[in-house]
Amino acid sequence: MIRLENVTKKYGSKIAVDGVSFSIKEGSIITLIGPSGCGKTTTLRLIAGLERPDSGKVYLNGKPASSPRKILDPCKRNIGMVFQDLALWPHMTIRQNVAFPLNGTKADSHERAAQADEMLRTVNLHGREKQYPRELSGGEQQRVALARALVLKPRILLFDEPLANLDSLLKREIIDMLLELHRKLQFTLVYVTHNQEEFSRIADKVILMRSGRIEQEGALEQLKKEPRTDFVRRFLDVD
Ligand code: ADP
Ligand code: MG
């Protein structure tokens, strides 16, 4: 579903992603982990088409989506994203926020509202449609962002540490909801975090990055059992 082939991305002389290759199967969950600054967000932005690789290629669904010369429009990638800052529009109601991605579709305003409301029910926010983001708690705002990311029924969902500021209980609640939505909708999920609690709960397969490169990838249990380097050992808190 997603394949990176030797992808490099520089910002000036700083190499943010350095010759990274991996592939992710359709419908699976990958957790991209590593310390702050190791290149996780840049990798997600490369998948989303928000960054152009300096070398290498990104394939989606077997077709080339990004190369140094050619970039498939992010809107045409069928990808939903939830960022750390959520980026909800404060002047729009919850329903308007969730319906926003539908503006480019053929659906009329009634259909758009109906689809937004259906997504809001799915994330247990039925009845909150006419409120504004500031009237909702942090966890509820997360669920609005999740509903908005899923309203177009994307085949890929990218999650960039949006739960960083929530307490443990809320984190767990949202992760459980996300996993349930994944079972129901079967999208491919790439979940980025540096937080042990989060990746322990989500992780199936993890890709651990360090300074723009992949340090080790595999099942989390496998990495814990056989950390290839001291860095992996330390990052996963293995004694
Ligand atoms: P992570 O998400 O793992 O914290 P990032 O992908 O955001 O890491 O950043 C990787 C490296 O690239 C960091 O050193 C960061 O400072 C640098 N970087 C990221 N975005 C930019 C940018 N727009 N301009 C310059 N440097 C950047
Ligand atoms: Mg980041």
PDB file of N, CA and C in Angstrom, residues 196 199 208 216 220-239:
ATOM      1  N   GLN A 196       6.235   5.911  24.827  1.00  0.00           N
ATOM      2  CA  GLN A 196       6.253   4.466  25.097  1.00  0.00           C
ATOM      3  C   GLN A 196       4.855   3.909  25.376  1.00  0.00           C
ATOM      4  N   PHE A 199       2.936   3.689  21.997  1.00  0.00           N
ATOM      5  CA  PHE A 199       3.304   2.648  21.045  1.00  0.00           C
ATOM      6  C   PHE A 199       3.188   1.246  21.624  1.00  0.00           C
ATOM      7  N   LEU A 208      11.655   1.916  14.078  1.00  0.00           N
ATOM      8  CA  LEU A 208      12.345   2.831  14.996  1.00  0.00           C
ATOM      9  C   LEU A 208      13.388   3.628  14.221  1.00  0.00           C
ATOM     10  N   GLN A 216      15.957   0.042  13.508  1.00  0.00           N
ATOM     11  CA  GLN A 216      15.494  -1.353  13.517  1.00  0.00           C
ATOM     12  C   GLN A 216      13.994  -1.369  13.266  1.00  0.00           C
ATOM     13  N   LEU A 220       7.215  -5.186  17.906  1.00  0.00           N
ATOM     14  CA  LEU A 220       7.755  -4.519  19.090  1.00  0.00           C
ATOM     15  C   LEU A 220       8.397  -5.530  20.043  1.00  0.00           C
ATOM     16  N   GLU A 221       7.732  -6.660  20.237  1.00  0.00           N
ATOM     17  CA  GLU A 221       8.260  -7.693  21.137  1.00  0.00           C
ATOM     18  C   GLU A 221       9.623  -8.190  20.671  1.00  0.00           C
ATOM     19  N   GLN A 222       9.720  -8.336  19.351  1.00  0.00           N
ATOM     20  CA  GLN A 222      10.967  -8.781  18.738  1.00  0.00           C
ATOM     21  C   GLN A 222      12.101  -7.785  19.015  1.00  0.00           C
ATOM     22  N   LEU A 223      11.790  -6.486  18.840  1.00  0.00           N
ATOM     23  CA  LEU A 223      12.807  -5.449  19.089  1.00  0.00           C
ATOM     24  C   LEU A 223      13.241  -5.463  20.550  1.00  0.00           C
ATOM     25  N   LYS A 224      12.260  -5.714  21.421  1.00  0.00           N
ATOM     26  CA  LYS A 224      12.589  -5.734  22.850  1.00  0.00           C
ATOM     27  C   LYS A 224      13.437  -6.953  23.190  1.00  0.00           C
ATOM     28  N   LYS A 225      13.108  -8.066  22.542  1.00  0.00           N
ATOM     29  CA  LYS A 225      13.841  -9.301  22.814  1.00  0.00           C
ATOM     30  C   LYS A 225      15.240  -9.254  22.221  1.00  0.00           C
ATOM     31  N   GLU A 226      15.325  -8.742  21.001  1.00  0.00           N
ATOM     32  CA  GLU A 226      16.609  -8.716  20.315  1.00  0.00           C
ATOM     33  C   GLU A 226      16.944  -7.326  19.785  1.00  0.00           C
ATOM     34  N   PRO A 227      17.170  -6.376  20.712  1.00  0.00           N
ATOM     35  CA  PRO A 227      17.552  -5.039  20.249  1.00  0.00           C
ATOM     36  C   PRO A 227      18.911  -5.130  19.548  1.00  0.00           C
ATOM     37  N   ARG A 228      18.976  -4.536  18.344  1.00  0.00           N
ATOM     38  CA  ARG A 228      20.193  -4.703  17.558  1.00  0.00           C
ATOM     39  C   ARG A 228      21.306  -3.780  18.055  1.00  0.00           C
ATOM     40  N   THR A 229      20.912  -2.661  18.702  1.00  0.00           N
ATOM     41  CA  THR A 229      21.930  -1.713  19.173  1.00  0.00           C
ATOM     42  C   THR A 229      21.574  -1.227  20.580  1.00  0.00           C
ATOM     43  N   ASP A 230      22.521  -0.581  21.208  1.00  0.00           N
ATOM     44  CA  ASP A 230      22.268   0.011  22.527  1.00  0.00           C
ATOM     45  C   ASP A 230      21.189   1.079  22.445  1.00  0.00           C
ATOM     46  N   PHE A 231      21.187   1.783  21.310  1.00  0.00           N
ATOM     47  CA  PHE A 231      20.177   2.822  21.113  1.00  0.00           C
ATOM     48  C   PHE A 231      18.774   2.224  21.193  1.00  0.00           C
ATOM     49  N   VAL A 232      18.542   1.099  20.545  1.00  0.00           N
ATOM     50  CA  VAL A 232      17.228   0.433  20.556  1.00  0.00           C
ATOM     51  C   VAL A 232      16.895   0.005  21.991  1.00  0.00           C
ATOM     52  N   ARG A 233      17.888  -0.578  22.623  1.00  0.00           N
ATOM     53  CA  ARG A 233      17.726  -1.030  24.009  1.00  0.00           C
ATOM     54  C   ARG A 233      17.294   0.142  24.904  1.00  0.00           C
ATOM     55  N   ARG A 234      18.008   1.251  24.768  1.00  0.00           N
ATOM     56  CA  ARG A 234      17.703   2.406  25.612  1.00  0.00           C
ATOM     57  C   ARG A 234      16.343   3.010  25.283  1.00  0.00           C
ATOM     58  N   PHE A 235      16.072   3.132  23.994  1.00  0.00           N
ATOM     59  CA  PHE A 235      14.815   3.756  23.594  1.00  0.00           C
ATOM     60  C   PHE A 235      13.618   2.944  24.077  1.00  0.00           C
ATOM     61  N   LEU A 236      13.744   1.629  24.066  1.00  0.00           N
ATOM     62  CA  LEU A 236      12.617   0.779  24.479  1.00  0.00           C
ATOM     63  C   LEU A 236      12.669   0.418  25.952  1.00  0.00           C
ATOM     64  N   ASP A 237      13.664   0.994  26.661  1.00  0.00           N
ATOM     65  CA  ASP A 237      13.743   0.748  28.105  1.00  0.00           C
ATOM     66  C   ASP A 237      13.934  -0.721  28.446  1.00  0.00           C
ATOM     67  N   VAL A 238      14.710  -1.412  27.648  1.00  0.00           N
ATOM     68  CA  VAL A 238      14.958  -2.824  27.940  1.00  0.00           C
ATOM     69  C   VAL A 238      16.173  -2.886  28.869  1.00  0.00           C
ATOM     70  N   ASP A 239      16.108  -3.695  29.929  1.00  0.00           N
ATOM     71  CA  ASP A 239      17.300  -3.740  30.787  1.00  0.00           C
ATOM     72  C   ASP A 239      18.311  -4.755  30.285  1.00  0.00           C
TER      73      ASP A 239
END
